[in-house]
mmCIF file of C-alpha atoms in Angstrom:
data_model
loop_
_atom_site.group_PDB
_atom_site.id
_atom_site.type_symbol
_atom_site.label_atom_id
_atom_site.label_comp_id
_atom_site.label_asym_id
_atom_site.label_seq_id
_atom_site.Cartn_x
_atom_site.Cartn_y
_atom_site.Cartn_z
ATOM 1 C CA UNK A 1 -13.876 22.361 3.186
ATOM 2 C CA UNK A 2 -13.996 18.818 2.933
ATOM 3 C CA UNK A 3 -13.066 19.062 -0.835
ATOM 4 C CA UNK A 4 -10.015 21.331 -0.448
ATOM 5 C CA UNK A 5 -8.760 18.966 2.167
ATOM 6 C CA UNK A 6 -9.317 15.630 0.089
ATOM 7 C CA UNK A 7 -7.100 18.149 -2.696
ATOM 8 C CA UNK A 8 -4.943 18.492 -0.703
ATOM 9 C CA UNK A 9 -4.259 15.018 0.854
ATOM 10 C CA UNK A 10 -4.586 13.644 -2.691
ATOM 11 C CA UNK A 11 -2.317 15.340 -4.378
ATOM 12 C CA UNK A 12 0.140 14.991 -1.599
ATOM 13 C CA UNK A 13 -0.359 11.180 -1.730
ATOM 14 C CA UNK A 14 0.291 11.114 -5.466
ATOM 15 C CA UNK A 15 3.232 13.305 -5.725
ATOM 16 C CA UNK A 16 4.964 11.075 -2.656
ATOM 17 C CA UNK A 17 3.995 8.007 -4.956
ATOM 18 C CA UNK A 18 5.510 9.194 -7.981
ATOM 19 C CA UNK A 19 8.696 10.056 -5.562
ATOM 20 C CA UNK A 20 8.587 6.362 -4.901
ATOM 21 C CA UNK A 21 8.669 5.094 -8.335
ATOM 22 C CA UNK A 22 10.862 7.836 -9.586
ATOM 23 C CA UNK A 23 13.809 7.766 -6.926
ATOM 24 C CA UNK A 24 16.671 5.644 -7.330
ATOM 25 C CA UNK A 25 17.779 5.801 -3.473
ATOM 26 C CA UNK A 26 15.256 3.221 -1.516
ATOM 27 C CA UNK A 27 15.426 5.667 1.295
ATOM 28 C CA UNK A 28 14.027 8.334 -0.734
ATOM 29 C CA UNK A 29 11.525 6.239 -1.572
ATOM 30 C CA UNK A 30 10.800 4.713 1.608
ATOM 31 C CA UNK A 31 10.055 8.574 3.245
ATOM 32 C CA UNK A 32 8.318 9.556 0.400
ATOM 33 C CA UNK A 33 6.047 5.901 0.850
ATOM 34 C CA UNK A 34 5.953 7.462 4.972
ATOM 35 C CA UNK A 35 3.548 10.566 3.205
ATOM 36 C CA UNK A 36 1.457 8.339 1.067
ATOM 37 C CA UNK A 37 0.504 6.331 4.426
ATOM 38 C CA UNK A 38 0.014 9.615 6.454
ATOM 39 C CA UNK A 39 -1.725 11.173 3.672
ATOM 40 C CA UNK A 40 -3.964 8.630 3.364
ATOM 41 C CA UNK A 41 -4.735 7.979 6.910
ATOM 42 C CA UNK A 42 -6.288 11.461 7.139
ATOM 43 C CA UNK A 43 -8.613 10.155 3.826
ATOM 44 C CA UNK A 44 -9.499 7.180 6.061
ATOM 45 C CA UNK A 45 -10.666 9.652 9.061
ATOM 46 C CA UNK A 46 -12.565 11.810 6.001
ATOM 47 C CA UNK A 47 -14.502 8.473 5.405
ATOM 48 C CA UNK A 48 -15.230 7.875 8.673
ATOM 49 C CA UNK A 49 -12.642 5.002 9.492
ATOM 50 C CA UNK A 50 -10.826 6.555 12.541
ATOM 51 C CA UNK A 51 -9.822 3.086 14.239
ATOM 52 C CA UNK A 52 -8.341 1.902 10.670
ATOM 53 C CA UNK A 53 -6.825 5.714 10.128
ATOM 54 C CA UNK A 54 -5.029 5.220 13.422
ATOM 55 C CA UNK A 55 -3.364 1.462 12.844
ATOM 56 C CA UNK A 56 -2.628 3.209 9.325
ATOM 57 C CA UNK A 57 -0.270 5.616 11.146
ATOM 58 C CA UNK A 58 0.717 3.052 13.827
ATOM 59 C CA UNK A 59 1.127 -0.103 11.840
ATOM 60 C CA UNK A 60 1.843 1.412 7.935
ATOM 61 C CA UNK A 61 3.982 4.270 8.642
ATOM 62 C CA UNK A 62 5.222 3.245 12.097
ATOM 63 C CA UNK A 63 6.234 -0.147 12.202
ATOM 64 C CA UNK A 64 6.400 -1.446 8.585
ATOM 65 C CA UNK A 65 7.847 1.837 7.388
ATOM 66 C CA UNK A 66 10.676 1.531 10.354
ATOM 67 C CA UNK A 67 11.371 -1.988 9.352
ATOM 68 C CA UNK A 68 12.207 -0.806 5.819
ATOM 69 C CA UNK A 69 13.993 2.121 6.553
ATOM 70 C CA UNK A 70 16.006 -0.397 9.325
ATOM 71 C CA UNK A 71 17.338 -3.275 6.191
ATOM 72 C CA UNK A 72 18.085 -0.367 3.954
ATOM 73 C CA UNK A 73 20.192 1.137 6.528
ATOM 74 C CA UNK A 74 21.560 -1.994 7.482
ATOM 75 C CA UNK A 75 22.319 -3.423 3.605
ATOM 76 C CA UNK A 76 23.652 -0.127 3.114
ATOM 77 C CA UNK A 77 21.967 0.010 -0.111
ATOM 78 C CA UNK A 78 22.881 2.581 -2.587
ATOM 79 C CA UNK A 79 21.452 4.355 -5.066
ATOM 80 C CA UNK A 80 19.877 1.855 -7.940
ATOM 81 C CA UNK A 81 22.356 1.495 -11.458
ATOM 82 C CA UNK A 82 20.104 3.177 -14.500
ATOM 83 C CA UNK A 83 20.370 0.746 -17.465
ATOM 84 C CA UNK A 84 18.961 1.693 -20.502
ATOM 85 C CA UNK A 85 15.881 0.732 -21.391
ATOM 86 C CA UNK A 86 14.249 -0.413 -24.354
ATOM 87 C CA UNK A 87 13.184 2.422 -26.843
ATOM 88 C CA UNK A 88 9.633 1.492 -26.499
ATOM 89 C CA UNK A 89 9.252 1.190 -22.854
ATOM 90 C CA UNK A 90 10.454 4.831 -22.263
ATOM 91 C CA UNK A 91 8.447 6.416 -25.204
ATOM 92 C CA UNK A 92 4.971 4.772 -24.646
ATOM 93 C CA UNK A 93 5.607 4.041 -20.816
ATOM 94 C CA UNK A 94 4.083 6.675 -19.268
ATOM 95 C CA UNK A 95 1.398 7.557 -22.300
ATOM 96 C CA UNK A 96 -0.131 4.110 -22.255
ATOM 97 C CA UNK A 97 -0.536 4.540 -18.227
ATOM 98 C CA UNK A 98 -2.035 7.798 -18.326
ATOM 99 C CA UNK A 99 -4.657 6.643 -21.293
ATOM 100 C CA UNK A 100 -4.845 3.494 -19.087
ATOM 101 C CA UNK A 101 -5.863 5.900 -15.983
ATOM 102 C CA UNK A 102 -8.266 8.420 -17.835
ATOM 103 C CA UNK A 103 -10.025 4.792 -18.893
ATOM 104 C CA UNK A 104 -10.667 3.800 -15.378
ATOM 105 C CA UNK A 105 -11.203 7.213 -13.876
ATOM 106 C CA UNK A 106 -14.189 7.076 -16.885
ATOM 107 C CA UNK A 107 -16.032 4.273 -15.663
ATOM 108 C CA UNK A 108 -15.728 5.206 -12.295
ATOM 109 C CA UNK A 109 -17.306 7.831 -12.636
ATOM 110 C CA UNK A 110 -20.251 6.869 -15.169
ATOM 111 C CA UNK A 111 -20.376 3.875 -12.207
ATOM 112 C CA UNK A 112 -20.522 6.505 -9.732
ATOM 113 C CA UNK A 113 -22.041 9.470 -10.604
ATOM 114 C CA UNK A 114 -21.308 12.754 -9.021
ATOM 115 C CA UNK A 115 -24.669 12.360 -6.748
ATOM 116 C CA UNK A 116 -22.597 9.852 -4.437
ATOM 117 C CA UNK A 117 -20.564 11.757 -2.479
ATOM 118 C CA UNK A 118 -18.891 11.747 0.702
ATOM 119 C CA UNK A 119 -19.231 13.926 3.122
ATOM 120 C CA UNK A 120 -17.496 14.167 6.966
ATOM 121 C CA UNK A 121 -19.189 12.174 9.384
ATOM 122 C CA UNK A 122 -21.645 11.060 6.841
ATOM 123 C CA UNK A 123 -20.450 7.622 8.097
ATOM 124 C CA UNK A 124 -19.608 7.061 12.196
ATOM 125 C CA UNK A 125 -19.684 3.419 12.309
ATOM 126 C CA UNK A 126 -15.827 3.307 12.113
ATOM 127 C CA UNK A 127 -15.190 3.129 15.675
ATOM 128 C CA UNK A 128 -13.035 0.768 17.632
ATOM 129 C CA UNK A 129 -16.253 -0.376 19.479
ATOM 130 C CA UNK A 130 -18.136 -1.422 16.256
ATOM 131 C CA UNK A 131 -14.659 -2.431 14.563
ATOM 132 C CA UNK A 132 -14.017 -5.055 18.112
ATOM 133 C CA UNK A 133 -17.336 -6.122 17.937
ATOM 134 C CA UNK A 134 -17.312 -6.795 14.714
ATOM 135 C CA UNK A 135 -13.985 -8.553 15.138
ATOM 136 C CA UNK A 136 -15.379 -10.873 17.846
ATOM 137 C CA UNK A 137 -18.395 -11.758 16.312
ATOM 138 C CA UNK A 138 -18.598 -12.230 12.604
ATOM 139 C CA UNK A 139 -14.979 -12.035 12.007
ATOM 140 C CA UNK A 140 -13.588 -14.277 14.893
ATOM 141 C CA UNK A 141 -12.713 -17.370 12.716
ATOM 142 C CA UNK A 142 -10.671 -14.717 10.543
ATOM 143 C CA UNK A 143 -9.526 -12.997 13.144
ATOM 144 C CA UNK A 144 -7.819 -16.074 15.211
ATOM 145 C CA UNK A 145 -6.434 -16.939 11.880
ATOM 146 C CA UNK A 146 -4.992 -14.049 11.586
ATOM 147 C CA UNK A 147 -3.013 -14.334 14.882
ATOM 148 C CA UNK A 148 -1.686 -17.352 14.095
ATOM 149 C CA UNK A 149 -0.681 -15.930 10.817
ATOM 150 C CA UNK A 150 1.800 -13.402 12.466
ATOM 151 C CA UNK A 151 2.987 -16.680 14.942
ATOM 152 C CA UNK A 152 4.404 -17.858 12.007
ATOM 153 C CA UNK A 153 5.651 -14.635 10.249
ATOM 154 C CA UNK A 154 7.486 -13.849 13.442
ATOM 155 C CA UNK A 155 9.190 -17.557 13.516
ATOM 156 C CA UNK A 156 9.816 -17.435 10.123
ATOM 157 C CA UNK A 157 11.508 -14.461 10.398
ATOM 158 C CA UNK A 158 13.662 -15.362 12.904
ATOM 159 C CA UNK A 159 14.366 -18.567 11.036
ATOM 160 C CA UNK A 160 15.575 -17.030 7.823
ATOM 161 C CA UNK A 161 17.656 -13.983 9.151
ATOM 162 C CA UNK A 162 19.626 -15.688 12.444
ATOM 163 C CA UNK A 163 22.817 -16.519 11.895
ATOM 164 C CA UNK A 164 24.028 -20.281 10.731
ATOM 165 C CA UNK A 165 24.912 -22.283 13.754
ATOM 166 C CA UNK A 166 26.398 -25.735 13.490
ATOM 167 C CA UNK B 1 -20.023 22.352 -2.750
ATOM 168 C CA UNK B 2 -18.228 20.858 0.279
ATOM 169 C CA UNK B 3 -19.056 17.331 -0.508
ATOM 170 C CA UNK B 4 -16.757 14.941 -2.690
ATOM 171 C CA UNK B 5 -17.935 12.378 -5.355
ATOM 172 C CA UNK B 6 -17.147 9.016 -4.218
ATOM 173 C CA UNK B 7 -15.237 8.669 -7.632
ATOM 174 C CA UNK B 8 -12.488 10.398 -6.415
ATOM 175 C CA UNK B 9 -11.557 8.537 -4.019
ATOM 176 C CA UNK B 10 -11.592 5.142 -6.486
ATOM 177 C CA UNK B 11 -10.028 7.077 -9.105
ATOM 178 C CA UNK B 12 -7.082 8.235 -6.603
ATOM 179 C CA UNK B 13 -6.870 4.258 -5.179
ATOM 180 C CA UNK B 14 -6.857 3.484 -9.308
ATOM 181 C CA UNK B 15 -3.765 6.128 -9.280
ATOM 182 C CA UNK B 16 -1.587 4.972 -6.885
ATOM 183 C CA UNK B 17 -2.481 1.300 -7.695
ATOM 184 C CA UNK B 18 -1.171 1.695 -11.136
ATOM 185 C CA UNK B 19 1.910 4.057 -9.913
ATOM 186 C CA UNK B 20 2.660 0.765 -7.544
ATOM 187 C CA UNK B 21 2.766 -1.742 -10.624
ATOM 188 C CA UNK B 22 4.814 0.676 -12.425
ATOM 189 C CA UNK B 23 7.507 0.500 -9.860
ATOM 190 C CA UNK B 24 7.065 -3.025 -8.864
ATOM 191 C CA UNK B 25 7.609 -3.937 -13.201
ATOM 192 C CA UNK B 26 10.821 -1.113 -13.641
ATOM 193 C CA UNK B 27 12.416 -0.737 -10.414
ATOM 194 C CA UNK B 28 15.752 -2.950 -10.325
ATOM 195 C CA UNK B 29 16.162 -2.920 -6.232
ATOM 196 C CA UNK B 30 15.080 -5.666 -4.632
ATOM 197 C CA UNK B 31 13.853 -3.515 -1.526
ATOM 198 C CA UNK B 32 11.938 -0.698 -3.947
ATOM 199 C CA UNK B 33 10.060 -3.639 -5.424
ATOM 200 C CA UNK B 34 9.306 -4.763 -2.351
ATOM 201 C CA UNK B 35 7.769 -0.914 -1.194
ATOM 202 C CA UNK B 36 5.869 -0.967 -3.949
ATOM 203 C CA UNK B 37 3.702 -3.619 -3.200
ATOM 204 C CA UNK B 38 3.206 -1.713 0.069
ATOM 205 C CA UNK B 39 2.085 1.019 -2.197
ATOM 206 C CA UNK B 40 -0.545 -1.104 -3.990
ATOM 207 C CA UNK B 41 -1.490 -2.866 -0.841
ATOM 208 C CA UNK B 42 -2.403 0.649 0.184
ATOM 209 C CA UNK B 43 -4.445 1.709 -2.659
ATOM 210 C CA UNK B 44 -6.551 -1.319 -2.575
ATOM 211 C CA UNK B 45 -7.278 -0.257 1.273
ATOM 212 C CA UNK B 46 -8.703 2.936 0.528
ATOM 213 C CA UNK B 47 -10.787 1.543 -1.975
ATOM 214 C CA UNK B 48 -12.124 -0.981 0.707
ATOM 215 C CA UNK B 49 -13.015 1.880 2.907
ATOM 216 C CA UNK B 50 -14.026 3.795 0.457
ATOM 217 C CA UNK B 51 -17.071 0.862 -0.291
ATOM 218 C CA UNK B 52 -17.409 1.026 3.445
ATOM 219 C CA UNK B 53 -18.393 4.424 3.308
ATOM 220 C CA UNK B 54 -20.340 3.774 -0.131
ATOM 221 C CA UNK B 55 -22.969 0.840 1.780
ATOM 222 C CA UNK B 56 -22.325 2.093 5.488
ATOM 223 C CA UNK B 57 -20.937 -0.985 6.699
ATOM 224 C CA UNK B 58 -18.192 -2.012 8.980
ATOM 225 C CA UNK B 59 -17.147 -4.602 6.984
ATOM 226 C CA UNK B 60 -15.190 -2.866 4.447
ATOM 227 C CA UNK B 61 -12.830 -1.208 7.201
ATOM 228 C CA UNK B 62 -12.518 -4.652 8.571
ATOM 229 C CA UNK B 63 -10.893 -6.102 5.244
ATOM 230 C CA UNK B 64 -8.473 -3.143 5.114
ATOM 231 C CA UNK B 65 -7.576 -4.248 8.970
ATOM 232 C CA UNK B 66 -6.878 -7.970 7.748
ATOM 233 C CA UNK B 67 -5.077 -6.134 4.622
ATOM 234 C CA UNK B 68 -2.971 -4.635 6.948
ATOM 235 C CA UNK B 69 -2.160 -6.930 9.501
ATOM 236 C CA UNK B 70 -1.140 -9.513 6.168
ATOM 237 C CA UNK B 71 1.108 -7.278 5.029
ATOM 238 C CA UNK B 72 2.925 -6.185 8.251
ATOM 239 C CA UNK B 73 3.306 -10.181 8.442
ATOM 240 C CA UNK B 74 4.695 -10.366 4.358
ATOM 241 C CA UNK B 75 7.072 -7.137 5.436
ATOM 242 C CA UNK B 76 8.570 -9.274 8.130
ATOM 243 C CA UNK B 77 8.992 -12.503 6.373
ATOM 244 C CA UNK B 78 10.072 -10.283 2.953
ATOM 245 C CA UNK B 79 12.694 -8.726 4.666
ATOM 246 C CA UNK B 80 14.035 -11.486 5.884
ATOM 247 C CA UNK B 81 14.249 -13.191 2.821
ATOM 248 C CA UNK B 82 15.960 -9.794 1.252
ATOM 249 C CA UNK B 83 18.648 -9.803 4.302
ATOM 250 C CA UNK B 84 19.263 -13.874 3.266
ATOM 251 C CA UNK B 85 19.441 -13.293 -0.211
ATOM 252 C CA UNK B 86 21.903 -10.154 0.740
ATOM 253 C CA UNK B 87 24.279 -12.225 2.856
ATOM 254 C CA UNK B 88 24.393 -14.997 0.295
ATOM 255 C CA UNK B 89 24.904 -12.981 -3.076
ATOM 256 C CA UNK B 90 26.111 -9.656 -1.794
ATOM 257 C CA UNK B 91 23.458 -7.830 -4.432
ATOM 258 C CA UNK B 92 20.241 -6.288 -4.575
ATOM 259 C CA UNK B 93 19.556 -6.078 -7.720
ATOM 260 C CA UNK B 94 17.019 -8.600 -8.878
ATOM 261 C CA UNK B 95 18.284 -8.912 -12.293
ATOM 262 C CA UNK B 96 21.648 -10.778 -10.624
ATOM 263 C CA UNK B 97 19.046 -13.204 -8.713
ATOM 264 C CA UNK B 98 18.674 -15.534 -11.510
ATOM 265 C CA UNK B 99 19.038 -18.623 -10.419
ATOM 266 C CA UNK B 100 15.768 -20.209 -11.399
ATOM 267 C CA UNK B 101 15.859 -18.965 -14.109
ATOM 268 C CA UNK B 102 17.972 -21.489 -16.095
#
C-alpha cells in the first residue's frame, strides 16, 4: 500500500517537473510546479511530517505558487522564443543527466541499503506540538531570526515594486 | 512488501534536484528560472525530511520549515526585482539583461 502510493506520488511529482522544464509558457509551468508541491506534501505525511506537509500545501502551493501565477499574469508573459542551441547541448543534454542520475541513485542505494525503509507512521514525532516546541526551545535564536527575515522581505518588497514618487 | 527503501525517496529528491538545475541553466524566462529554484528548493526539503525520518528526529522537519519560510521571503523580494527589471527594460528574457556584463 504504502509503496503503490509513494509510485504513485513519485511519478506524478516527476512528470509535473519535467512539465516545468519542458514548457515554454511560465504558466504551464507554474501549475505543473502546483503538482510537484501537492505531490510531495502527501510524501511528507508518508514520512511522518504532517505539520511540514500542511505549510507545504499552505505556504508552497498556496501562497508562493499564487504569487507566481499573480506577476505572470500581470507581465503578461508569453510563451518563451526557442533559439537554437548548440549541437552539443541538445545531443548529450539529456544522456549526460540521466548517466549523471543512475550515478547518484547507485550510491544511494549501496549507502542505503534496501533494509532501511520507511514505513507509515513508523515516525510520529512530526507534530505541530513537537515541531512548536522544538521551535521555542532549541530553535528560538533561528526562529526570531527568521521573523525578522520576512520584516525585511516584506519592506523590501514594497520598496522595489511601488511606484517612483518625487 | 508494503514498506519503501529509504533510497527512493533520496533518489526521487536527486531527480527533481537535477530536473531544477536543468531548467534554471536552459530556460530563457526570467520567471521560469526563477520556479526552478523553487523546484530545487523543494527537492532538498524532502531529502531533509527524509533524514528526519532516517534518525527519528524533529530536527530535520525543522530545517525544511526554515527552508520554506526563506524561500517564501526570496519569492517576494525575487518578484519584485522581476516586476522592476520588467518596468525598466520591457523584457524577460535574461539573455537581454546584460548589463553587467560588459
Amino acid at each position: 500500500m504504502d509503496v503503490i502510493l509513494f509510485l504513485i506520488f513519485a511519478i506524478i511529482a516527476v512528470v509535473c517537473a519535467i512539465n516545468v522544464v519542458v514548457q515554454s509558457h511560465p504558466i504551464s509551468s507554474a501549475i505543473s510546479l502546483v503538482g510537484v508541491m501537492g505531490s510531495l506534501a502527501i510524501l511528507y505525511l508518508l514520512l511522518g511530517a504532517e505539520f511540514i506537509a500542511a505549510a507545504q500545501v499552505i505556504v508552497y502551493a498556496g501562497a508562493v505558487m499564487v504569487l507566481f501565477v499573480f506577476v505572470i499574469m500581470l507581465l503578461n508573459a508569453g510563451a518563451e522564443v526557442r533559439k537554437g542551441r548548440s549541437l552539443v547541448v541538445q545531443l548529450l543534454g539529456v544522456p549526460l543527466l540521466i548517466a549523471f542520475l543512475a550515478l547518484v541513485a547507485y550510491f544511494v542505494q549501496r549507502l542505503f541499503p534496501s533494509s532501511v525503509t520507511v514505513r507509515f507512521g513508523g515516525f510520529t514525532g512530526g507534530t505541530a506540538q513537537a515541531i512548536g516546541r522544538a521551535l521555542f526551545t532549541t530553535y528560538l535564536l533561528p526562529f526570531e531570526i527568521t521573523s525578522i527575515l520576512i520584516l525585511i522581505a516584506i519592506v523590501g518588497a514594497i520598496v522595489l515594486a511601488r511606484k517612483e514618487m518625487d | 512488501m508494503s514498506e519503501i527503501p529509504i533510497s527512493w525517496f533520496l533518489t526521487l529528491s536527486a531527480v527533481l534536484f537535477a530536473l531544477g538545475v536543468a531548467g534554471f541553466l536552459f530556460r530563457r524566462n526570467i520567471v521560469t528560472v526563477f520556479m526552478s529554484i523553487e523546484l530545487m528548493l523543494n527537492a532538498v526539503n524532502l531529502s531533509f525530511i527524509t533524514f528526519a525520518y532516517y534518525f527519528k528526529r524533529v530536527d530535520g522537519q525543522l530545517f525544511a520549515f526554515f527552508v520554506m519560510v526563506v524561500a517564501a521571503a526570496e519569492a517576494a523580494v525575487g518578484l519584485a526585482i522581476i516586476l522592476t527589471v520588467f518596468k525598466n527594460r520591457a523584457t524577460l528574457n535574461i539573455d537581454e539583461v546584460d548589463s553587467m556584463k560588459n
